[in-house]
Short mmCIF file of C-alpha atoms in Angstrom, two decimals:
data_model
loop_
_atom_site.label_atom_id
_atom_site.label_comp_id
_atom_site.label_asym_id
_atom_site.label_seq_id
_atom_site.Cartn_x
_atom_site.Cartn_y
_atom_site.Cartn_z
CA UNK A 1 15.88 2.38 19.53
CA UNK A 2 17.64 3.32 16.24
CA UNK A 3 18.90 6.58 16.18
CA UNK A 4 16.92 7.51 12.83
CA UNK A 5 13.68 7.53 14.43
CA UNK A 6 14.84 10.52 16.22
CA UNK A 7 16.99 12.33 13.76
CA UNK A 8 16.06 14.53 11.01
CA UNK A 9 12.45 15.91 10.80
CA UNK A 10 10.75 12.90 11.83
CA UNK A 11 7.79 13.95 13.86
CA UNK A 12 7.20 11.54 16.56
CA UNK A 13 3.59 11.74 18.23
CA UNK A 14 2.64 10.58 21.99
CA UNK A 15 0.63 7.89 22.37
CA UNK A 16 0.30 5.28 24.69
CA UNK A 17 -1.64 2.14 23.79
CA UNK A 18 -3.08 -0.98 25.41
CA UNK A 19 -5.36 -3.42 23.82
CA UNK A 20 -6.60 -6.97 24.06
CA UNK A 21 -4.87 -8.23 21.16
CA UNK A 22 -1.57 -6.49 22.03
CA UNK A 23 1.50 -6.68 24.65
CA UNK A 24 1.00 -3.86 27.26
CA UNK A 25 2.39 -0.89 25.77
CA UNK A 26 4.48 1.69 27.47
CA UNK A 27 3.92 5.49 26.52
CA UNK A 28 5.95 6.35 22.94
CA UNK A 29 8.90 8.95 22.74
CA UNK A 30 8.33 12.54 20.69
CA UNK A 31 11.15 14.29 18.56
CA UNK A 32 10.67 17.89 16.86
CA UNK A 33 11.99 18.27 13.14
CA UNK A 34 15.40 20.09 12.92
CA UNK A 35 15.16 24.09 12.07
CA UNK A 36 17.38 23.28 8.88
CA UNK A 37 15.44 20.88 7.14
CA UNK A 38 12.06 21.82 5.89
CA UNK A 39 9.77 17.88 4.72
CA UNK A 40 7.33 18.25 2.41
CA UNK A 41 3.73 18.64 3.76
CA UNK A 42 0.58 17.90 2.54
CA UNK A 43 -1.35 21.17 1.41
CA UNK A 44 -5.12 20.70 2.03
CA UNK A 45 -7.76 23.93 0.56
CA UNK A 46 -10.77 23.91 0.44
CA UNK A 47 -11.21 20.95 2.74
CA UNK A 48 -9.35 19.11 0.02
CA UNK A 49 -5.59 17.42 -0.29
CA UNK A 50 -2.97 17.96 -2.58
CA UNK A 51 0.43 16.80 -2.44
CA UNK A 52 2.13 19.99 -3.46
CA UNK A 53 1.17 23.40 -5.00
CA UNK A 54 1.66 21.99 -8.19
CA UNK A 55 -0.63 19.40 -7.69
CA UNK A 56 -3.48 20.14 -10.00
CA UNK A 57 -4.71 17.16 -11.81
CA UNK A 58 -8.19 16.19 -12.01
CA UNK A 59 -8.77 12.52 -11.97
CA UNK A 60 -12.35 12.42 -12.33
CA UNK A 61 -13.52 13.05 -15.67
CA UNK A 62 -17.14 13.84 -15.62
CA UNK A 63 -17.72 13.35 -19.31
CA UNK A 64 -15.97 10.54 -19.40
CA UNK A 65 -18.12 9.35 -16.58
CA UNK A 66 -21.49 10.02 -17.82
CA UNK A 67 -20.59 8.00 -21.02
CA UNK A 68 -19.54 5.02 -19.21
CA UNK A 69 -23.12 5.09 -16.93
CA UNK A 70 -25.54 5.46 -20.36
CA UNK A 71 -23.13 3.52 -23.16
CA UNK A 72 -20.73 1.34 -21.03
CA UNK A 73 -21.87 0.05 -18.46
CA UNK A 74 -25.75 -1.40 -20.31
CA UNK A 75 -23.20 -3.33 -22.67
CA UNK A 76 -20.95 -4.75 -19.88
CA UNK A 77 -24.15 -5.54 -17.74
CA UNK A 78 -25.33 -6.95 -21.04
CA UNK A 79 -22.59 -9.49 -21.98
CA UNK A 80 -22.18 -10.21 -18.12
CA UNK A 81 -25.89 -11.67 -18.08
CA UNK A 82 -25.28 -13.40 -21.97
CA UNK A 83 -22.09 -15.13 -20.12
CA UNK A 84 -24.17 -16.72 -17.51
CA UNK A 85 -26.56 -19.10 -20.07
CA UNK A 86 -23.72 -19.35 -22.17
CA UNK A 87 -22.24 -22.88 -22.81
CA UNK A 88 -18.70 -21.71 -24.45
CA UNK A 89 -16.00 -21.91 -21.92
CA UNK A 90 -14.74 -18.39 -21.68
CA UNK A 91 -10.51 -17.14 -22.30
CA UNK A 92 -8.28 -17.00 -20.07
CA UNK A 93 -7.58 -13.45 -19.26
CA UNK A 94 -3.84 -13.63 -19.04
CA UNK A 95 -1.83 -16.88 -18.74
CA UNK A 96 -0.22 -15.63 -14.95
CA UNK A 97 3.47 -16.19 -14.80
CA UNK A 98 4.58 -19.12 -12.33
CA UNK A 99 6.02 -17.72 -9.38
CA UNK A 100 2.55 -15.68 -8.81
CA UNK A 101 0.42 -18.74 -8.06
CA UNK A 102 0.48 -19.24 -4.29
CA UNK A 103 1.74 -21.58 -2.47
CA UNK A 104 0.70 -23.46 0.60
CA UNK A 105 2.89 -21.94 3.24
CA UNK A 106 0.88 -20.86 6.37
CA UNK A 107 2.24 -18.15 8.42
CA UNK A 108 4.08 -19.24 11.92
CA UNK A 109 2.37 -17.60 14.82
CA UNK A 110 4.70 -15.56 16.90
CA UNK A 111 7.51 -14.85 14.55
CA UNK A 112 10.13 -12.86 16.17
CA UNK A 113 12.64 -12.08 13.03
CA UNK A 114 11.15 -10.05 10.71
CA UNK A 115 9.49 -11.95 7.48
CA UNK A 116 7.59 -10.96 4.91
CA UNK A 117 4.34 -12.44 2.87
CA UNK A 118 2.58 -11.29 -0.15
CA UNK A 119 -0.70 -11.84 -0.25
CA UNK A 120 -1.29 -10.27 -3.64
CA UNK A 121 -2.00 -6.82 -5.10
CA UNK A 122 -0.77 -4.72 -2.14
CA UNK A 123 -1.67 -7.18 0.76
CA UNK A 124 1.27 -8.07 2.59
CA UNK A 125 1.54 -9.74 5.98
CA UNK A 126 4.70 -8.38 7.87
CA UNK A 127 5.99 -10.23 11.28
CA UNK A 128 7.96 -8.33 13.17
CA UNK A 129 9.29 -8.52 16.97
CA UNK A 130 6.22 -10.79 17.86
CA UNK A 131 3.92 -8.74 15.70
CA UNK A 132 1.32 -9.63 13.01
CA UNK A 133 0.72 -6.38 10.46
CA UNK A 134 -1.22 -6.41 7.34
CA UNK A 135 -0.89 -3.85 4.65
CA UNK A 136 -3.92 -3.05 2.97
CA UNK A 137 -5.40 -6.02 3.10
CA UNK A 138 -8.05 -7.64 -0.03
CA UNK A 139 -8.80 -11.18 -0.32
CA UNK A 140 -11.26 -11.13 -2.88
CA UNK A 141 -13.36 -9.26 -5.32
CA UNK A 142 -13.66 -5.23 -4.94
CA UNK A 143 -16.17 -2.75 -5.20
CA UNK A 144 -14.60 -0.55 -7.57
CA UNK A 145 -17.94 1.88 -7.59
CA UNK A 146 -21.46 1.79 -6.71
CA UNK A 147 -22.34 -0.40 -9.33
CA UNK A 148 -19.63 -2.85 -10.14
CA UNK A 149 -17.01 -4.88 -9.03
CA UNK A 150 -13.25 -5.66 -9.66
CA UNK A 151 -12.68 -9.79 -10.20
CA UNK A 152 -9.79 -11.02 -8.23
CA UNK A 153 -7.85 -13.52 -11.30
CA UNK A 154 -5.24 -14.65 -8.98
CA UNK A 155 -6.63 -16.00 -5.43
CA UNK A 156 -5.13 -14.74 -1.62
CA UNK A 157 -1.48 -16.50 -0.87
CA UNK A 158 -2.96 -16.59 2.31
CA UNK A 159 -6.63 -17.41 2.90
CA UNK A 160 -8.15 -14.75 5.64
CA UNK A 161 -8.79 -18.02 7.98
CA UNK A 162 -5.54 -18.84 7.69
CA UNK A 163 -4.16 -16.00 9.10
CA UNK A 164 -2.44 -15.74 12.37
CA UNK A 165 -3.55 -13.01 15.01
CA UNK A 166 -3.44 -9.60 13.73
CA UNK A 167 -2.47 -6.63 15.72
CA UNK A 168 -2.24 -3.99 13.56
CA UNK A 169 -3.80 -3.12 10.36
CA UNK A 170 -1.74 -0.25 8.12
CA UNK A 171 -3.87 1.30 5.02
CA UNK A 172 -2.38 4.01 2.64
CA UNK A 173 -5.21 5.15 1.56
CA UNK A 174 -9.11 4.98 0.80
CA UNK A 175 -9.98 3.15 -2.57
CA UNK A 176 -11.28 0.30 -2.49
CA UNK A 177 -8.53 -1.69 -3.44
CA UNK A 178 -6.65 -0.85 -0.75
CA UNK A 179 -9.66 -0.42 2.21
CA UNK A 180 -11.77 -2.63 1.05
CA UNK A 181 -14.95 -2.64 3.64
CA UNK A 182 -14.93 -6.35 3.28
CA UNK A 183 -11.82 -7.51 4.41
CA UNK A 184 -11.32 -5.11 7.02
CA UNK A 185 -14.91 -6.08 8.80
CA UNK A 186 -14.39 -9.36 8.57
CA UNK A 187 -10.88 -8.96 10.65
CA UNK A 188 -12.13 -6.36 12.76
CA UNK A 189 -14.78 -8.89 14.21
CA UNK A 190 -11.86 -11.27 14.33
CA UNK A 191 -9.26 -9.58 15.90
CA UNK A 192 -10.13 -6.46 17.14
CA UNK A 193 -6.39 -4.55 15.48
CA UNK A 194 -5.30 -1.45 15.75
CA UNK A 195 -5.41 0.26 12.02
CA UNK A 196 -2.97 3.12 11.20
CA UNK A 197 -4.71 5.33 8.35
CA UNK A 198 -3.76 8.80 6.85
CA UNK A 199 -5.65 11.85 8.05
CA UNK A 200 -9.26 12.13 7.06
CA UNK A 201 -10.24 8.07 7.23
CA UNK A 202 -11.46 7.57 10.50
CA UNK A 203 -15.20 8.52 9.57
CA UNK A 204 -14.56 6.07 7.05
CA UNK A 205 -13.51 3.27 9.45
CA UNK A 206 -15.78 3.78 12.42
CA UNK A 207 -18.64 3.06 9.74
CA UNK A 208 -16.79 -0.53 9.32
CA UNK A 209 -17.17 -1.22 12.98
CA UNK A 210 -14.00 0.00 14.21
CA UNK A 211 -13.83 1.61 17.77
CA UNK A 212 -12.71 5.44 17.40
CA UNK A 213 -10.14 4.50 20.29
CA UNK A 214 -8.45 1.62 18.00
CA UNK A 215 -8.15 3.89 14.41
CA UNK A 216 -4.78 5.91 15.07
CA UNK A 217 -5.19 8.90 11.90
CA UNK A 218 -1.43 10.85 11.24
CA UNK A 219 -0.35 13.06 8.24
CA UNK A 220 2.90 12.88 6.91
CA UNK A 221 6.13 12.52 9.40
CA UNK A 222 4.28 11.67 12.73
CA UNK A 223 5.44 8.76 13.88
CA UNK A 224 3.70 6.16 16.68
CA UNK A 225 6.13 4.06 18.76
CA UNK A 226 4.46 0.64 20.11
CA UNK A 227 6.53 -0.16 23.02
CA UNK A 228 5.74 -4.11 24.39
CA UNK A 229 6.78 -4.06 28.10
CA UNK A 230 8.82 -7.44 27.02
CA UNK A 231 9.95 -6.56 23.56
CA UNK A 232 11.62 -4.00 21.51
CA UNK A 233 9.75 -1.24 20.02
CA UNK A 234 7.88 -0.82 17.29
CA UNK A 235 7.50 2.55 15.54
CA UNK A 236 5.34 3.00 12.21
CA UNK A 237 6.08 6.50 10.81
CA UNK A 238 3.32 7.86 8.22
CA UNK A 239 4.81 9.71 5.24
CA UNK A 240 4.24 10.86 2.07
CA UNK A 241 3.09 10.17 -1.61
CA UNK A 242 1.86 11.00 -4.96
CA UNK A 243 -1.69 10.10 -5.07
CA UNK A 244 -5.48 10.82 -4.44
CA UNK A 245 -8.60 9.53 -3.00
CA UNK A 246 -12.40 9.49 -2.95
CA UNK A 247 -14.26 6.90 -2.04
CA UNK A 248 -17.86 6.30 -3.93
CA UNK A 249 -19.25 9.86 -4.55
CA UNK A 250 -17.93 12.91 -6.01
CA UNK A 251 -18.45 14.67 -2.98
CA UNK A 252 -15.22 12.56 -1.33
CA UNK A 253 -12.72 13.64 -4.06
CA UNK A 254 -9.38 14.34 -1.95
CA UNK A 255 -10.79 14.96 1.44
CA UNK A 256 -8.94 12.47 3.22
CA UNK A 257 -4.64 12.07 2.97
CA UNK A 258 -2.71 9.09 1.03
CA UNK A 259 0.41 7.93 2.69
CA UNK A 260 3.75 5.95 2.43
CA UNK A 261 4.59 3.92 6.00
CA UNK A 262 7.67 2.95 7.17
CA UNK A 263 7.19 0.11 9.98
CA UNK A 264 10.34 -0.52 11.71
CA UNK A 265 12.16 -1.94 15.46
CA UNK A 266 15.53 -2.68 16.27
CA UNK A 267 17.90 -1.78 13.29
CA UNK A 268 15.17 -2.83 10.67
CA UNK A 269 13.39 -0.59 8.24
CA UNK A 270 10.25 -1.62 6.11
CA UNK A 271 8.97 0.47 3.77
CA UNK A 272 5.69 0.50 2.26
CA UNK A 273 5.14 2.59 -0.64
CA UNK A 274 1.14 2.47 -0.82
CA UNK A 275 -0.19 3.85 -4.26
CA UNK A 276 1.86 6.74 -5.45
CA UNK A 277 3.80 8.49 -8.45
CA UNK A 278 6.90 9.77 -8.81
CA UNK A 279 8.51 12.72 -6.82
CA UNK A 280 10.76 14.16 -4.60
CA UNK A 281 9.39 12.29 -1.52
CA UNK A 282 11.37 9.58 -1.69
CA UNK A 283 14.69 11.28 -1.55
CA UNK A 284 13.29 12.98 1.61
CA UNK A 285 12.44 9.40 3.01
CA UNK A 286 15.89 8.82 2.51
CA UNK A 287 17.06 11.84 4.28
CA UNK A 288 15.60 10.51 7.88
CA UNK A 289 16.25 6.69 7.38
CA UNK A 290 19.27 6.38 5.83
CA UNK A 291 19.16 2.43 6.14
CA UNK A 292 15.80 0.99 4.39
CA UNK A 293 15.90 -2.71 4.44
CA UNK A 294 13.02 -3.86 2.42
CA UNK A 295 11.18 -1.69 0.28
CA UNK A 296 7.17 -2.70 -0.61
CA UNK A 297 7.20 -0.82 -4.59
CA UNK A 298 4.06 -1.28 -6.68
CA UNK A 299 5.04 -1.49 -10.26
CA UNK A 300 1.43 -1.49 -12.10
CA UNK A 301 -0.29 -0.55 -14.27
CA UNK A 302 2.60 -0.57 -16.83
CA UNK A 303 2.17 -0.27 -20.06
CA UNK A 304 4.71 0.21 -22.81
CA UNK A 305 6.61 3.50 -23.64
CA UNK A 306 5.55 6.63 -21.39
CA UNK A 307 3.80 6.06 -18.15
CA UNK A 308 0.31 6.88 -18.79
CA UNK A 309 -0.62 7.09 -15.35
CA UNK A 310 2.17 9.48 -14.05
CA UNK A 311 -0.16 11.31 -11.88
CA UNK A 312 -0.91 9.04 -9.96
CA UNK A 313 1.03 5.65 -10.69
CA UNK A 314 4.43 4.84 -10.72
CA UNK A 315 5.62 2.42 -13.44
CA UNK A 316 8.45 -0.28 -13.11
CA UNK A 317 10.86 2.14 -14.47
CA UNK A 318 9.89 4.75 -12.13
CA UNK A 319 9.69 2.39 -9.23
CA UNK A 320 13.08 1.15 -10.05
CA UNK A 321 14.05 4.76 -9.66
CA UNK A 322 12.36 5.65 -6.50
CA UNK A 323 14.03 2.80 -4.86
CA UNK A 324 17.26 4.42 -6.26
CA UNK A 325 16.27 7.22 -4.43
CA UNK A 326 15.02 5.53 -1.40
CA UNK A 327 18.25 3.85 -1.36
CA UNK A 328 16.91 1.08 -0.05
CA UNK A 329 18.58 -2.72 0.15
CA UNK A 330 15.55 -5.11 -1.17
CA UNK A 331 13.13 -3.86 -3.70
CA UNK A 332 9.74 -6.35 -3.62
CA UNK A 333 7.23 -5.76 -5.97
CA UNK A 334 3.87 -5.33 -6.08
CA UNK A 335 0.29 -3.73 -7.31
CA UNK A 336 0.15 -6.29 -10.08
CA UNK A 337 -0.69 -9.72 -10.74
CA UNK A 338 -3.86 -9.77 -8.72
CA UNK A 339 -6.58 -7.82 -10.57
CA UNK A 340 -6.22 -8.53 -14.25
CA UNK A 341 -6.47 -5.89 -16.69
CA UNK A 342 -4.79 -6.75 -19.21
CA UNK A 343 -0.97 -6.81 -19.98
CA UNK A 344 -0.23 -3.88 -18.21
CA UNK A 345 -1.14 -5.58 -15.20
CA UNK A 346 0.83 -8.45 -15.38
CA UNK A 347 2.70 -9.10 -17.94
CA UNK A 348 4.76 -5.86 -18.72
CA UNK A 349 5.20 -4.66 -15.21
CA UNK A 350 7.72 -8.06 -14.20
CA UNK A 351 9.16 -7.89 -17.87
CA UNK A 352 10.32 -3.90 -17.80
CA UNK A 353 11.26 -4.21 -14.19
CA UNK A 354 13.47 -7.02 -14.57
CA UNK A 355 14.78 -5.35 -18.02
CA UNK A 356 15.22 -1.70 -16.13
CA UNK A 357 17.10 -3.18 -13.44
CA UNK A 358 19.65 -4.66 -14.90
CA UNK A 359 20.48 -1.92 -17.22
CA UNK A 360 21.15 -0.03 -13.57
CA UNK A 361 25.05 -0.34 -12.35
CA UNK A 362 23.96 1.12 -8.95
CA UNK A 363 22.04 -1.39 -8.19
CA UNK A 364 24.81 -4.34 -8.90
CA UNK A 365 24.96 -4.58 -4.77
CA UNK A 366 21.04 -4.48 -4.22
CA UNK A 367 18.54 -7.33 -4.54
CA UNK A 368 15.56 -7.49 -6.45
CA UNK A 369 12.56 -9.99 -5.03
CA UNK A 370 9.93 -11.26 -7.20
CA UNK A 371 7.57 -12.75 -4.33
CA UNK A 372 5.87 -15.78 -4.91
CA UNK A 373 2.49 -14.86 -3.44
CA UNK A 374 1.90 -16.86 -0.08
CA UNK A 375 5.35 -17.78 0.37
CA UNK A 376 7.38 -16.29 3.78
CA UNK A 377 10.20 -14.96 3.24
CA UNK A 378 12.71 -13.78 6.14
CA UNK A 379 14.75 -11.23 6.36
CA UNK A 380 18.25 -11.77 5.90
CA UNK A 381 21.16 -8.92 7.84
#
């Protein structure tokens, strides 16, 4: 096993593991943090999360809110009903750029060497030492509240039937754009994975069909080692970010954890950033893997000038720093492109991110991968 699993204040947690859809698995290793280092923990009060003390931003505007339900949302419901007797073809939303359209590549079954597929938004399937892993998985529309839905403008790279075997299912956390209810019931029928989630979620997921003994819950710097009695271990490490959660009522509002998860075997690190903003976590990331391969960085919404969604949101200037401070090898996009928005979702994120980057000399010896969605890539060492 690579030494940084156990160094540095990586917690590792017990578990042993042994499903239908998996390899026998042998029990997993544990590791205490060192005296000298103290890693940044997730402060919960009140029955609530927050990723430091200084963590006070509300994200839920109840003014705001109310507006939308008696002004808004009539208007939208409105023009949505006008559009369907309509005979006028409607705009395009955003002419997508090329390289997002998918392709036709279908996933090998069985990959050994690590390779990578975007799916879209922040979908990505990851083979691994004979494992299938999907991140977050969506393959279509989203409930984005309880009465209205988010339109998918660029479809899957990968259709859900299309998909080989999946053995483990990794969510960072609980909107609906990440853990969306129709995806993941659909593949728990299918497949019966295991599905790593941050503290809090597991409520959440046994309402979705999952069995209680399948959803694995950690907080930030436990770490679960999947050991295949003919393979090489597997260990996917939860860890921190700069985000939030609630899922369809007020009364939800940061009661469960958002994560960051590292999923790595042999000597290869893949990081997966989830939804966050920027902060200090990422140098700490660093500090207990020192050698990230790949890491997964959303880079929308981005507008132009200052972020306007610091709090929560990393733009493709900030991204572009994080992976500085990851110092990581291969930076892969993504959080855009899928859901259109506008611009910001799109169009501005690839054009500052491929702008920022080369401005950046310390990142002359680094790689930067714009994914075409649906297409495998491997891993090169």
């Amino acid at each position: 096993m690579n030494k940084p699993f156990l160094k540095h204040y990586v917690l590792l947690a017990m578990l042993a593991l042994q499903t239908m859809s998996l390899p026998a698995l042998q029990s997993s290793t544990e590791s205490t943090p060192s005296e000298s280092i103290h890693p940044m923990l997730p402060i919960k009060k009140d029955g609530k999360y927050y990723y430091n003390e200084q963590d006070k931003h509300v994200h839920i505007d109840l003014s705001r809110a109310l507006a939308f339900l008696t002004r808004k949302l009539p208007k939208l419901w409105y023009n949505k009903i006008k559009s369907l007797f309509s005979r006028e073809k409607s705009p395009d939303t955003v002419n997508a750029i090329d390289f997002l359209q998918p392709t036709q590549t279908v996933p090998g079954i069985g990959s050994i060497e690590p390779k990578i597929i975007w799916i879209g938004h922040a979908t990505f399937l990851i083979q691994i030492n004979g494992f299938n892993i999907l991140t977050d998985p969506v393959f279509g529309d989203v409930k984005v509240g309880p009465l209205s839905l988010s339109k998918r403008g660029m479809p899957a790279g990968v259709k859900m039937e299309d998909l080989p075997p999946i053995h483990a299912i990794v969510l960072s956390h609980n909107h609906s754009d990440h853990m969306d209810t129709t995806a993941l019931t659909t593949l728990n029928e299918t497949y019966k994975p295991l599905v790593f989630a941050p503290k809090g979620n597991k409520k959440t997921l046994m309402s979705m069909g999952f069995d209680k003994k399948r959803i694995i819950t950690r907080t930030w710097w436990e770490q679960v080692v999947l050991t295949p009695n003919d393979g090489e271990p597997i260990a996917i490490s939860c860890l921190p970010a700069y985000h939030w959660s609630i899922r369809f009522s007020l009364g939800s509002y940061r009661t469960s954890l958002w994560s960051s998860w590292m999923i790595s075997s042999k000597d290869t690190n893949i990081y997966f950033a989830g939804d966050t903003a920027y902060g200090p976590h990422f140098k700490q990331i660093a500090q207990a893997f020192p050698n990230i391969d790949i890491a997964l960085m959303p880079i929308g919404p981005t507008d132009e000038g200052e972020n306007k969604h610091k709090e929560s949101h990393v733009d493709a200037l900030e991204a572009v720093d994080a992976f500085i401070d990851l110092n990581a090898h291969c930076f892969i996009p993504m959080h855009y492109g899928t859901f259109f928005a506008g611009k910001s979702t799109i169009e501005i994120p690839v054009r500052r991110l491929i702008a920022y980057w080369e401005e950046k000399d310390a990142l002359r010896d680094k790689q930067l991968l714009i994914a075409r969605c649906g297409e495998q890539y491997a891993l090169a060492k």
